[in-house]
Short mmCIF file of C-alpha atoms in Angstrom, two decimals:
data_model
loop_
_atom_site.label_atom_id
_atom_site.label_comp_id
_atom_site.label_asym_id
_atom_site.label_seq_id
_atom_site.Cartn_x
_atom_site.Cartn_y
_atom_site.Cartn_z
CA MET A 9 2.31 -6.25 -7.56
CA SER A 10 5.04 -6.96 -4.43
CA ARG A 11 4.09 -7.42 -1.45
CA ASN A 12 4.38 -4.56 1.34
CA PRO A 13 6.33 -6.92 4.24
CA PHE A 14 4.83 -4.27 6.91
CA LEU A 15 1.43 -4.47 6.20
CA ASP A 16 0.14 -8.25 7.92
CA PRO A 17 1.88 -7.15 11.19
CA THR A 18 0.65 -4.25 10.97
CA LEU A 19 -3.06 -5.38 10.34
CA GLN A 20 -2.95 -7.75 13.57
CA GLU A 21 -1.51 -4.89 15.45
CA ILE A 22 -4.31 -2.86 14.44
CA LEU A 23 -6.73 -5.91 15.61
CA GLN A 24 -5.41 -6.37 19.00
CA VAL A 25 -6.69 -2.72 19.60
CA ILE A 26 -9.75 -2.64 18.02
CA LYS A 27 -11.17 -6.42 19.39
CA PRO A 28 -13.38 -6.75 22.23
CA THR A 29 -12.32 -8.03 25.25
CA ARG A 30 -14.02 -9.88 27.81
CA ALA A 31 -14.83 -7.01 29.92
CA ASP A 32 -16.07 -5.28 26.90
CA ARG A 33 -18.56 -8.49 26.52
CA ASP A 34 -19.48 -7.99 30.33
CA THR A 35 -19.90 -4.29 30.18
CA ARG A 36 -22.39 -4.62 27.51
CA ILE A 37 -24.54 -7.63 29.01
CA THR A 38 -24.45 -5.38 32.31
CA VAL A 39 -26.44 -2.45 30.28
CA ILE A 40 -28.31 -4.66 28.90
CA ASP A 41 -29.14 -6.28 32.36
CA GLN A 42 -29.65 -2.36 33.72
CA LEU A 43 -32.09 -1.82 30.51
CA ARG A 44 -34.22 -4.50 31.75
CA ASP A 45 -34.56 -3.38 35.17
CA VAL A 46 -35.99 -0.23 33.92
CA LEU A 47 -38.39 -2.02 31.76
CA GLN A 48 -40.29 -3.70 34.60
CA SER A 49 -41.58 0.06 35.88
CA VAL A 50 -43.05 0.81 32.60
CA GLU A 51 -46.35 -0.89 33.01
CA CYS A 52 -47.33 -1.17 29.48
CA LEU A 53 -43.77 -3.01 29.18
CA ARG A 54 -43.66 -5.41 31.82
CA GLY A 55 -43.43 -9.04 30.66
CA ALA A 56 -41.24 -8.20 27.18
CA THR A 57 -37.77 -9.08 26.77
CA VAL A 58 -34.69 -7.10 26.39
CA GLN A 59 -32.61 -8.71 22.63
CA PRO A 60 -29.23 -7.38 21.75
CA PHE A 61 -28.68 -7.66 18.22
CA GLY A 62 -26.86 -5.89 15.46
CA SER A 63 -22.51 -6.30 15.79
CA PHE A 64 -23.07 -7.79 19.41
CA VAL A 65 -24.67 -10.56 18.44
CA SER A 66 -22.85 -11.11 15.17
CA ASN A 67 -20.00 -10.69 17.34
CA LEU A 68 -18.44 -7.82 14.71
CA PHE A 69 -18.22 -5.18 17.29
CA THR A 70 -14.99 -2.91 18.05
CA ARG A 71 -14.56 -2.26 20.97
CA TRP A 72 -16.23 0.90 20.72
CA GLY A 73 -18.95 -0.46 19.28
CA ASP A 74 -22.41 0.67 20.43
CA LEU A 75 -25.54 -1.44 21.11
CA ASP A 76 -28.65 -2.44 19.55
CA ILE A 77 -31.60 -3.72 21.73
CA SER A 78 -34.95 -4.96 20.28
CA VAL A 79 -37.61 -5.19 22.73
CA ASP A 80 -39.94 -8.26 22.20
CA LEU A 81 -43.50 -8.01 23.31
CA PHE A 82 -43.71 -11.27 21.83
CA SER A 83 -41.03 -14.02 22.79
CA GLY A 84 -41.90 -17.31 22.09
CA SER A 85 -45.69 -16.72 21.15
CA SER A 86 -46.73 -16.19 17.59
CA ILE A 87 -45.05 -13.37 15.77
CA LEU A 88 -47.48 -10.30 15.57
CA PHE A 89 -47.55 -7.28 13.70
CA THR A 90 -46.67 -4.33 15.22
CA GLY A 91 -47.50 -0.73 14.17
CA LYS A 92 -45.49 2.01 13.98
CA LYS A 93 -47.53 3.75 15.55
CA GLN A 94 -47.84 1.37 18.66
CA LYS A 95 -43.78 1.72 18.78
CA GLN A 96 -43.78 5.40 18.99
CA THR A 97 -46.41 5.10 22.03
CA LEU A 98 -44.04 2.33 23.67
CA LEU A 99 -40.90 4.56 22.85
CA GLY A 100 -42.13 7.02 24.72
CA HIS A 101 -42.99 5.62 27.70
CA LEU A 102 -39.96 3.91 28.09
CA LEU A 103 -38.05 6.98 27.29
CA ARG A 104 -39.49 9.31 30.63
CA ALA A 105 -38.55 5.93 32.65
CA LEU A 106 -35.10 5.72 31.13
CA ARG A 107 -34.94 9.62 32.29
CA ALA A 108 -36.72 9.15 35.38
CA SER A 109 -34.01 7.00 36.62
CA GLY A 110 -31.04 8.98 36.25
CA LEU A 111 -28.57 6.25 34.73
CA TRP A 112 -28.90 6.87 31.14
CA TYR A 113 -27.89 9.81 29.54
CA LYS A 114 -28.07 11.65 26.12
CA LEU A 115 -31.60 10.31 25.05
CA GLN A 116 -33.04 11.30 21.72
CA PHE A 117 -36.43 9.93 20.09
CA VAL A 118 -35.90 9.28 16.48
CA ILE A 119 -39.43 8.90 16.01
CA HIS A 120 -39.83 9.40 12.25
CA ALA A 121 -37.36 6.66 11.15
CA ARG A 122 -38.49 4.02 9.15
CA VAL A 123 -38.00 2.06 12.25
CA PRO A 124 -38.75 3.93 15.47
CA ILE A 125 -35.76 3.93 17.16
CA LEU A 126 -34.65 5.79 20.76
CA LYS A 127 -31.25 6.65 21.32
CA VAL A 128 -29.49 6.45 24.85
CA VAL A 129 -26.54 6.83 26.24
CA SER A 130 -24.95 4.47 29.38
CA GLY A 131 -24.44 5.46 32.77
CA HIS A 132 -22.10 2.91 32.99
CA GLN A 133 -19.14 2.85 31.17
CA ARG A 134 -20.86 5.37 28.20
CA ILE A 135 -21.74 3.01 25.94
CA SER A 136 -24.90 3.72 23.15
CA CYS A 137 -27.70 2.17 22.68
CA ASP A 138 -30.34 2.05 19.90
CA ILE A 139 -33.51 0.69 21.29
CA SER A 140 -36.34 -0.36 19.28
CA ILE A 141 -39.77 -2.42 19.60
CA ASP A 142 -40.09 -5.91 18.05
CA ASN A 143 -37.06 -5.76 15.87
CA LEU A 144 -37.25 -9.38 15.02
CA ASP A 145 -35.70 -8.82 11.60
CA GLY A 146 -32.65 -7.30 12.86
CA LEU A 147 -32.63 -10.08 15.04
CA LEU A 148 -32.40 -12.83 12.67
CA LYS A 149 -29.54 -10.69 10.35
CA SER A 150 -27.52 -10.58 12.91
CA ARG A 151 -27.49 -14.41 13.51
CA PHE A 152 -27.05 -14.84 9.88
CA LEU A 153 -23.89 -12.70 9.76
CA PHE A 154 -22.52 -15.26 12.62
CA TRP A 155 -22.96 -18.36 11.22
CA ILE A 156 -21.34 -16.57 8.12
CA SER A 157 -18.36 -15.68 10.39
CA GLU A 158 -17.78 -18.71 11.20
CA ILE A 159 -17.21 -20.52 7.73
CA ASP A 160 -13.97 -18.63 7.62
CA GLY A 161 -12.38 -16.19 10.21
CA ARG A 162 -10.99 -14.03 7.44
CA PHE A 163 -14.55 -12.61 7.57
CA ARG A 164 -14.87 -11.05 10.68
CA ASP A 165 -11.29 -9.75 10.86
CA LEU A 166 -11.92 -7.67 7.10
CA VAL A 167 -14.93 -6.47 8.51
CA LEU A 168 -13.85 -4.94 11.55
CA LEU A 169 -10.56 -4.04 9.85
CA VAL A 170 -13.03 -2.25 6.81
CA LYS A 171 -15.49 -0.24 9.48
CA GLU A 172 -12.99 1.04 11.42
CA TRP A 173 -11.24 2.11 7.77
CA ALA A 174 -14.65 3.88 6.72
CA LYS A 175 -14.75 5.86 10.47
CA ALA A 176 -12.02 7.72 9.29
CA HIS A 177 -12.38 8.54 6.45
CA ASN A 178 -15.90 9.62 8.00
CA ILE A 179 -17.93 6.67 5.18
CA ASN A 180 -19.61 5.20 7.96
CA ASP A 181 -22.87 6.92 8.92
CA SER A 182 -26.28 6.59 7.27
CA LYS A 183 -27.46 10.13 8.43
CA THR A 184 -24.61 11.88 6.14
CA GLY A 185 -25.46 9.69 3.22
CA THR A 186 -23.21 7.28 3.38
CA PHE A 187 -22.45 3.48 4.42
CA ASN A 188 -24.42 2.10 7.54
CA SER A 189 -22.74 -1.05 9.23
CA TYR A 190 -24.42 -3.43 7.44
CA SER A 191 -24.29 -2.74 3.98
CA LEU A 192 -19.96 -2.73 4.65
CA SER A 193 -20.82 -6.04 5.74
CA LEU A 194 -22.72 -6.77 2.93
CA LEU A 195 -19.53 -5.82 0.85
CA VAL A 196 -17.33 -7.25 2.11
CA ILE A 197 -19.55 -11.09 1.92
CA PHE A 198 -19.99 -9.65 -2.22
CA HIS A 199 -16.09 -9.83 -1.85
CA PHE A 200 -15.51 -13.19 -0.48
CA GLN A 201 -17.92 -14.54 -2.82
CA THR A 202 -16.31 -12.80 -5.78
CA CYS A 203 -12.64 -14.19 -5.08
CA VAL A 204 -11.09 -16.62 -6.93
CA PRO A 205 -11.32 -19.40 -5.20
CA ALA A 206 -14.60 -18.00 -3.88
CA ILE A 207 -14.39 -18.45 0.38
CA LEU A 208 -18.22 -17.93 0.20
CA PRO A 209 -21.02 -19.43 -1.38
CA PRO A 210 -23.67 -17.11 -2.85
CA LEU A 211 -26.53 -16.56 0.14
CA ARG A 212 -28.92 -18.14 -1.93
CA VAL A 213 -26.52 -21.71 -1.20
CA ILE A 214 -27.08 -21.02 2.74
CA TYR A 215 -30.42 -19.65 2.56
CA PRO A 216 -32.62 -20.51 -0.55
CA LYS A 217 -35.09 -17.73 -0.17
CA SER A 218 -36.02 -14.18 1.71
CA ALA A 219 -35.40 -16.02 5.34
CA VAL A 220 -37.66 -12.93 6.34
CA ASP A 221 -40.39 -14.15 4.87
CA ASP A 222 -40.25 -17.60 6.86
CA LEU A 223 -40.44 -14.79 9.85
CA THR A 224 -44.26 -16.18 10.33
CA GLY A 225 -46.44 -18.23 12.81
CA VAL A 226 -44.58 -19.48 16.24
CA ARG A 227 -41.92 -17.59 16.14
CA LYS A 228 -39.55 -20.52 18.60
CA THR A 229 -40.46 -23.05 15.64
CA ALA A 230 -39.99 -20.44 12.78
CA GLU A 231 -36.41 -19.28 14.24
CA GLU A 232 -35.45 -22.88 14.50
CA SER A 233 -36.34 -23.84 11.22
CA ILE A 234 -34.54 -21.37 9.60
CA ALA A 235 -31.88 -21.90 11.77
CA GLN A 236 -31.67 -25.82 10.90
CA VAL A 237 -32.11 -25.12 7.57
CA THR A 238 -29.07 -22.98 7.50
CA ALA A 239 -26.70 -24.83 9.01
CA ALA A 240 -27.23 -28.21 7.38
CA ASN A 241 -26.35 -25.72 4.32
CA ILE A 242 -23.06 -24.18 5.86
CA ALA A 243 -22.12 -27.61 6.87
CA ARG A 244 -22.49 -29.00 2.99
CA PHE A 245 -20.66 -25.76 1.34
CA LYS A 246 -17.84 -26.14 4.09
CA SER A 247 -17.59 -29.97 3.05
CA GLU A 248 -17.49 -29.10 -0.79
CA ARG A 249 -14.73 -26.25 -0.49
CA ALA A 250 -12.31 -28.41 0.75
CA LYS A 251 -11.62 -29.32 -2.60
CA SER A 252 -10.44 -25.59 -3.90
CA VAL A 253 -9.37 -23.31 -0.88
CA ASN A 254 -8.22 -19.80 -0.88
CA ARG A 255 -5.14 -19.30 0.80
CA SER A 256 -5.03 -15.20 0.39
CA SER A 257 -3.35 -13.84 3.30
CA LEU A 258 -5.65 -10.88 5.13
CA SER A 259 -3.65 -8.22 4.13
CA GLU A 260 -4.04 -9.80 0.39
CA LEU A 261 -7.66 -9.70 0.94
CA LEU A 262 -7.88 -6.32 2.27
CA VAL A 263 -5.87 -4.76 -0.64
CA SER A 264 -8.02 -6.42 -3.51
CA PHE A 265 -11.09 -5.26 -1.34
CA PHE A 266 -10.15 -1.31 -2.46
CA ALA A 267 -9.05 -2.39 -5.87
CA LYS A 268 -12.50 -3.84 -6.48
CA PHE A 269 -15.02 -1.29 -5.02
CA SER A 270 -12.36 1.70 -6.30
CA ASP A 271 -15.06 2.68 -9.31
CA ILE A 272 -18.08 1.60 -7.75
CA ASN A 273 -19.80 4.70 -8.47
CA VAL A 274 -19.08 4.00 -12.09
CA LYS A 275 -20.71 0.36 -11.53
CA ALA A 276 -23.41 1.89 -9.86
CA GLN A 277 -24.95 3.48 -12.59
CA GLU A 278 -25.77 -0.30 -14.44
CA PHE A 279 -25.21 -2.68 -11.59
CA GLY A 280 -26.41 -3.93 -8.43
CA VAL A 281 -24.15 -5.88 -5.58
CA CYS A 282 -26.63 -8.83 -5.10
CA PRO A 283 -25.15 -11.01 -2.16
CA PHE A 284 -27.71 -13.25 -2.72
CA THR A 285 -26.38 -14.73 -6.23
CA GLY A 286 -23.34 -13.52 -5.87
CA ARG A 287 -22.49 -11.65 -8.75
CA TRP A 288 -23.15 -8.00 -10.32
CA GLU A 289 -26.52 -7.87 -11.54
CA THR A 290 -27.78 -5.37 -13.45
CA ILE A 291 -30.49 -3.23 -12.66
CA SER A 292 -32.56 -2.92 -15.92
CA SER A 293 -32.89 -6.57 -15.89
CA ASN A 294 -34.21 -6.78 -12.11
CA THR A 295 -37.64 -5.78 -12.14
CA THR A 296 -38.04 -6.35 -8.65
CA TRP A 297 -35.06 -3.24 -8.07
CA LEU A 298 -37.11 -1.17 -10.73
CA PRO A 299 -37.67 2.34 -10.42
CA LYS A 300 -33.92 2.88 -10.08
CA THR A 301 -34.19 5.30 -7.36
CA TYR A 302 -31.26 5.06 -5.63
CA SER A 303 -27.36 5.67 -6.24
CA LEU A 304 -26.03 2.66 -4.83
CA PHE A 305 -28.03 -1.04 -4.86
CA VAL A 306 -26.86 -3.26 -2.51
CA GLU A 307 -29.42 -6.05 -1.96
CA ASP A 308 -30.42 -7.15 1.35
CA PRO A 309 -30.03 -11.10 1.18
CA PHE A 310 -31.88 -11.31 4.10
CA GLU A 311 -35.04 -9.41 3.24
CA GLN A 312 -35.27 -8.39 -0.89
CA PRO A 313 -35.54 -6.72 -2.48
CA VAL A 314 -34.64 -3.88 0.24
CA ASN A 315 -31.26 -1.79 -0.31
CA ALA A 316 -29.22 -1.87 2.08
CA ALA A 317 -27.53 0.99 1.15
CA ARG A 318 -30.47 3.24 0.24
CA SER A 319 -28.57 6.03 2.85
CA VAL A 320 -25.81 6.80 0.26
CA SER A 321 -26.53 9.92 -1.74
CA ARG A 322 -24.84 10.41 -5.29
CA ARG A 323 -22.89 13.16 -3.96
CA ASN A 324 -20.60 11.17 -1.43
CA LEU A 325 -21.17 8.06 -3.80
CA ASP A 326 -18.02 10.06 -5.58
CA ARG A 327 -16.28 10.26 -2.65
CA ILE A 328 -16.65 7.08 -1.55
CA ALA A 329 -14.83 5.92 -5.02
CA GLN A 330 -12.24 8.50 -4.01
CA VAL A 331 -11.50 7.05 -1.25
CA PHE A 332 -10.93 3.70 -2.00
CA GLN A 333 -9.00 4.72 -4.94
CA ILE A 334 -6.99 6.68 -2.84
CA THR A 335 -6.42 3.70 0.12
CA SER A 336 -5.87 0.89 -3.20
CA ARG A 337 -2.63 3.16 -3.99
CA ARG A 338 -0.76 4.05 -1.03
CA LEU A 339 -1.47 0.26 0.63
CA VAL A 340 0.31 -1.04 -2.51
CA SER A 341 3.21 1.47 -2.50
CA GLU A 342 6.22 1.15 -0.08
CA CYS A 343 4.74 2.56 2.89
CA ASN A 344 5.84 1.67 6.59
CA ARG A 345 3.87 0.68 9.71
CA ASN A 346 2.91 4.16 10.36
CA SER A 347 1.98 5.12 7.13
CA ILE A 348 -1.00 2.17 7.10
CA ILE A 349 -2.00 2.90 10.63
CA GLY A 350 -2.77 6.41 9.32
CA ILE A 351 -4.58 5.01 6.11
CA LEU A 352 -6.66 2.41 8.07
CA THR A 353 -7.63 3.92 10.92
CA GLY A 354 -8.90 7.03 12.78
CA GLN A 355 -6.96 9.34 16.00
CA HIS A 356 -7.93 7.01 18.59
CA ILE A 357 -6.18 4.05 17.39
CA GLN A 358 -3.87 6.03 15.84
CA GLU A 359 -2.71 7.32 19.90
CA SER A 360 -3.22 3.39 20.71
CA LEU A 361 -0.70 2.53 18.65
CA TYR A 362 2.18 4.63 17.88
CA ARG A 363 4.43 7.19 19.32
CA THR A 364 6.65 9.11 17.00
CA ILE A 365 10.67 9.06 17.60
CA SER A 366 11.41 11.43 14.86
CA LEU A 367 15.42 10.94 13.82
CA PRO A 368 15.73 11.81 9.80
CA SER A 369 18.18 8.97 9.73
CA GLN A 370 15.30 6.67 10.45
CA HIS A 371 12.33 8.57 8.00
CA HIS A 372 10.97 5.87 5.07
CA ALA A 373 11.37 7.47 1.93
CA ASN A 374 8.04 7.69 1.32
CA GLY A 375 6.77 8.01 4.70
CA MET A 376 8.34 11.79 4.60
CA HIS A 377 6.44 13.26 2.60
CA ASN A 378 2.57 11.32 3.33
CA VAL A 379 0.46 13.55 6.04
CA ARG A 380 -1.04 11.01 7.54
CA ASN A 381 2.33 9.59 8.49
CA LEU A 382 4.19 9.97 11.81
CA HIS A 383 8.03 9.59 11.23
CA GLY A 384 10.17 6.95 12.08
CA GLN A 385 9.16 4.09 14.43
CA ALA A 386 6.86 3.92 17.29
CA ARG A 387 7.21 2.67 20.94
CA PRO A 388 4.77 -0.31 21.60
CA GLN A 389 3.17 0.34 24.50
CA ASN A 390 3.12 -2.25 26.33
CA GLN A 391 5.37 -5.65 26.39
CA GLN A 392 3.35 -8.42 24.37
CA MET A 393 3.15 -5.48 21.83
CA GLN A 394 7.16 -5.40 21.64
CA GLN A 395 6.61 -9.11 21.49
CA ASN A 396 4.71 -8.69 18.05
CA TRP A 397 7.31 -5.89 17.11
CA SER A 398 9.93 -8.19 17.53
CA GLN A 399 8.52 -11.35 15.57
CA SER A 400 7.18 -9.28 12.85
CA TYR A 401 10.67 -7.27 12.56
CA ASN A 402 13.14 -10.27 12.84
CA THR A 403 14.65 -8.52 15.48
CA PRO A 404 14.92 -8.08 18.93
CA ASN A 405 14.18 -4.54 19.62
CA PRO A 406 13.95 -1.40 16.98
CA PRO A 407 16.43 1.03 17.06
CA HIS A 408 16.28 3.71 19.67
CA TRP A 409 14.30 1.86 21.99
CA PRO A 410 15.87 1.59 25.56
CA PRO A 411 15.12 -1.25 26.92
CA LEU A 412 11.83 -1.23 29.41
CA THR A 413 13.77 -2.41 32.17
CA GLN A 414 16.17 0.59 32.34
CA SER A 415 14.19 3.46 33.17
CA ARG A 416 15.34 5.89 35.43
CA PRO A 417 14.63 4.95 39.24
CA GLN A 418 12.97 8.36 40.20
CA GLN A 419 13.70 8.07 43.89
CA ASN A 420 17.15 8.39 43.16
CA TRP A 421 17.10 10.92 40.27
CA THR A 422 19.33 13.49 41.51
CA GLN A 423 21.96 11.49 41.80
CA ASN A 424 21.58 9.29 38.51
CA ASN A 425 20.60 12.04 36.21
CA PRO A 426 23.39 13.40 33.60
CA ARG A 427 22.66 16.40 33.27
CA ASN A 428 22.60 17.46 37.36
CA LEU A 429 26.06 19.66 36.69
CA GLN A 430 27.28 17.74 39.81
CA GLY A 431 29.64 15.13 38.26
CA GLN A 432 27.76 12.06 38.67
CA PRO A 433 27.80 8.65 36.20
CA PRO A 434 24.92 8.26 33.93
CA VAL A 435 22.57 5.71 34.73
CA GLN A 436 24.45 2.00 33.43
CA GLY A 437 23.60 0.91 30.50
CA GLN A 438 22.70 4.48 28.80
CA THR A 439 25.05 6.84 26.83
CA TRP A 440 24.23 10.12 27.35
CA PRO A 441 25.67 13.71 26.11
CA VAL A 442 28.98 15.25 27.16
CA ILE A 443 28.89 18.10 29.37
CA THR A 444 31.53 20.82 28.92
CA GLN A 445 33.04 22.55 31.44
CA THR A 446 31.53 25.72 29.39
CA GLN A 447 27.86 24.34 29.83
CA THR A 448 28.67 23.47 33.06
CA GLN A 449 29.31 27.53 34.36
CA GLN A 450 26.04 28.48 32.39
CA LYS A 451 23.84 27.82 35.45
CA SER A 452 25.96 30.65 37.53
CA PRO A 453 23.86 33.61 36.60
CA TYR A 454 20.18 31.91 37.63
CA LYS A 455 21.02 30.99 41.40
CA SER A 456 18.65 33.50 42.58
CA GLY A 457 15.42 31.24 41.32
CA ASN A 458 14.62 32.64 37.77
CA GLN A 459 13.96 30.49 34.65
CA PRO A 460 17.08 27.80 33.68
CA LEU A 461 18.89 28.82 30.61
CA LYS A 462 17.17 27.49 27.49
CA ASN A 463 19.12 25.14 25.52
CA THR A 464 21.56 26.09 22.56
CA SER A 465 21.87 25.57 19.06
CA ALA A 466 21.49 22.37 17.27
CA GLY A 467 24.83 22.81 16.48
CA SER A 468 25.88 22.63 20.53
CA SER A 469 27.35 19.67 21.28
CA GLN A 470 23.91 19.29 23.71
CA ASN A 471 22.41 18.64 20.35
CA GLN A 472 24.74 17.09 18.07
CA GLY A 473 23.01 14.26 15.76
CA HIS A 474 19.27 15.44 17.33
CA ILE A 475 18.91 18.52 14.13
CA GLY A 476 15.38 19.08 14.00
CA LYS A 477 14.51 17.63 17.45
CA PRO A 478 11.82 19.69 19.87
CA SER A 479 14.50 21.85 22.18
CA GLY A 480 15.77 19.81 24.90
CA HIS A 481 14.62 16.66 23.30
CA MET A 482 17.10 13.48 22.95
CA ASN A 483 15.99 10.35 20.87
CA GLY A 484 12.52 10.85 22.63
CA VAL A 485 13.90 11.65 26.54
CA ASN A 486 13.25 15.16 28.19
CA SER A 487 16.72 15.83 28.67
CA ALA A 488 16.47 19.67 29.72
CA ARG A 489 18.28 21.65 32.74
CA PRO A 490 16.52 20.72 35.81
CA ALA A 491 15.51 24.21 37.54
CA TYR A 492 18.06 25.41 40.33
CA THR A 493 16.86 27.26 43.11
CA ASN A 494 19.41 28.81 45.59
CA GLY A 495 21.44 25.69 44.24
CA VAL A 496 19.15 22.93 45.20
CA ASN A 497 18.15 20.82 42.36
CA SER A 498 13.92 21.57 42.60
CA ALA A 499 13.48 19.58 39.69
CA ARG A 500 11.12 16.96 40.02
CA PRO A 501 11.69 13.43 38.47
CA PRO A 502 10.45 12.66 34.93
CA SER A 503 7.27 10.52 34.67
CA LYS A 504 5.83 8.13 32.21
CA ILE A 505 5.55 9.46 28.85
CA PRO A 506 2.02 10.69 28.89
CA SER A 507 -1.00 9.52 26.29
CA GLN A 508 -3.20 12.30 24.66
CA GLY A 509 -5.93 10.63 27.66
CA GLY A 510 -3.13 11.11 30.46
CA GLN A 511 -2.97 7.30 30.19
CA ILE A 512 -0.41 4.91 28.94
CA TRP A 513 -3.12 2.75 26.25
CA ARG A 514 -2.46 -1.26 26.95
CA PRO A 515 -4.75 -3.01 24.91
CA ARG A 516 -6.02 -6.05 26.72
CA HIS A 517 -6.03 -9.38 24.63
CA GLU A 518 -9.44 -11.36 23.89
CA GLN A 519 -9.63 -13.73 25.93
#
């Protein structure tokens, strides 16, 4: 299997967009502080603390990730059981307080869930939040994922890419019968455990039992004990792993991930995914998993024998396997950069990463027939991304990309416009189509303010070499003739090419 030279640099471009910046972290901290302020206005919740968990704590969140928050009633004291009825009552009081503050939107009370949740959207930067009561289990699992991500940096990158891919293909929503993000993270852990050589150990090597069972007694003491045991075991594993290091690239790990689970619907009939032991386990021989009532079993290694993929339905499992198969097949084919972006990301990421230059001579052999692929090469959205492109493809600038410093000055647009019909020379360094005498004479019937003459056919001197392009466009530049009113050029100078949202996306680097 030949290695696709476009894959690794394209994955880095995707990660550059989806990884959170310091500003994204600060925004979520601000939201947490705002929730603390509201909490103090609720009489029955005074003294409770606000603790984030989930992807924000495990450092596996993207720039668009939501925020999981636990309202802890017994922080620092003995761990006590809070009944579901009491959680529902407390969340009801908090719901009324959030509504009264006027700073929170789309309030939704999921009262009958296994864990009652209050779903809200903050007025500050519109961050989606899931609020629960005393979710100590969720906080502990988030810390374990963070500790695991510290073992090998490729784990975090692969989780972010897999989560974005799953969202793009509508298989990352437990409410619709597909994966939740936690189960996707466990699949990546399992993949790293079953690589040769292994990147991660069976999780029983990191913690020898179901960690949730040890959350008893004084909370601070229990949490510190779990952290100390885990740290010592991880250090031991790292020292032993130095003898056999897996040097697979991120792209190789991603391709093998999709290949490994491409028949997951077939394997799930007999086997379950067990990150605790680091291998496929036969369901019929595991008494803790019986009776089997799930279409897919991914055991939660920190809360055994809970199934982290219990939301996946049989019908959706077949569709999930098909998405794995198609993705695996397409990534190993000769696809270009834009095709890879179309396979792995959703629309909002695609809009951030490419702008199409539709030149037939630049079409990729396989990309021309790819419905998810925007043909040609994309112009990076800032200078740093252009440098990344240059480094990846060993060329100072992709063909047909005008240098960023040679933009047309707006204040002298009338003089510098090669289409102004006044005989002015083009901007230095740019080559423009020759305007013939016949073409200059075509403006005279429209001096009275009527619409300007439409561009001639693709065979004219205006459009030679640009067949298939929209009327009035050449190499991605709008070169349509400006309107004239009483012989005066009234056309406005062209502005920067806008993105879908009206602004050019400029990803910030993680600080």
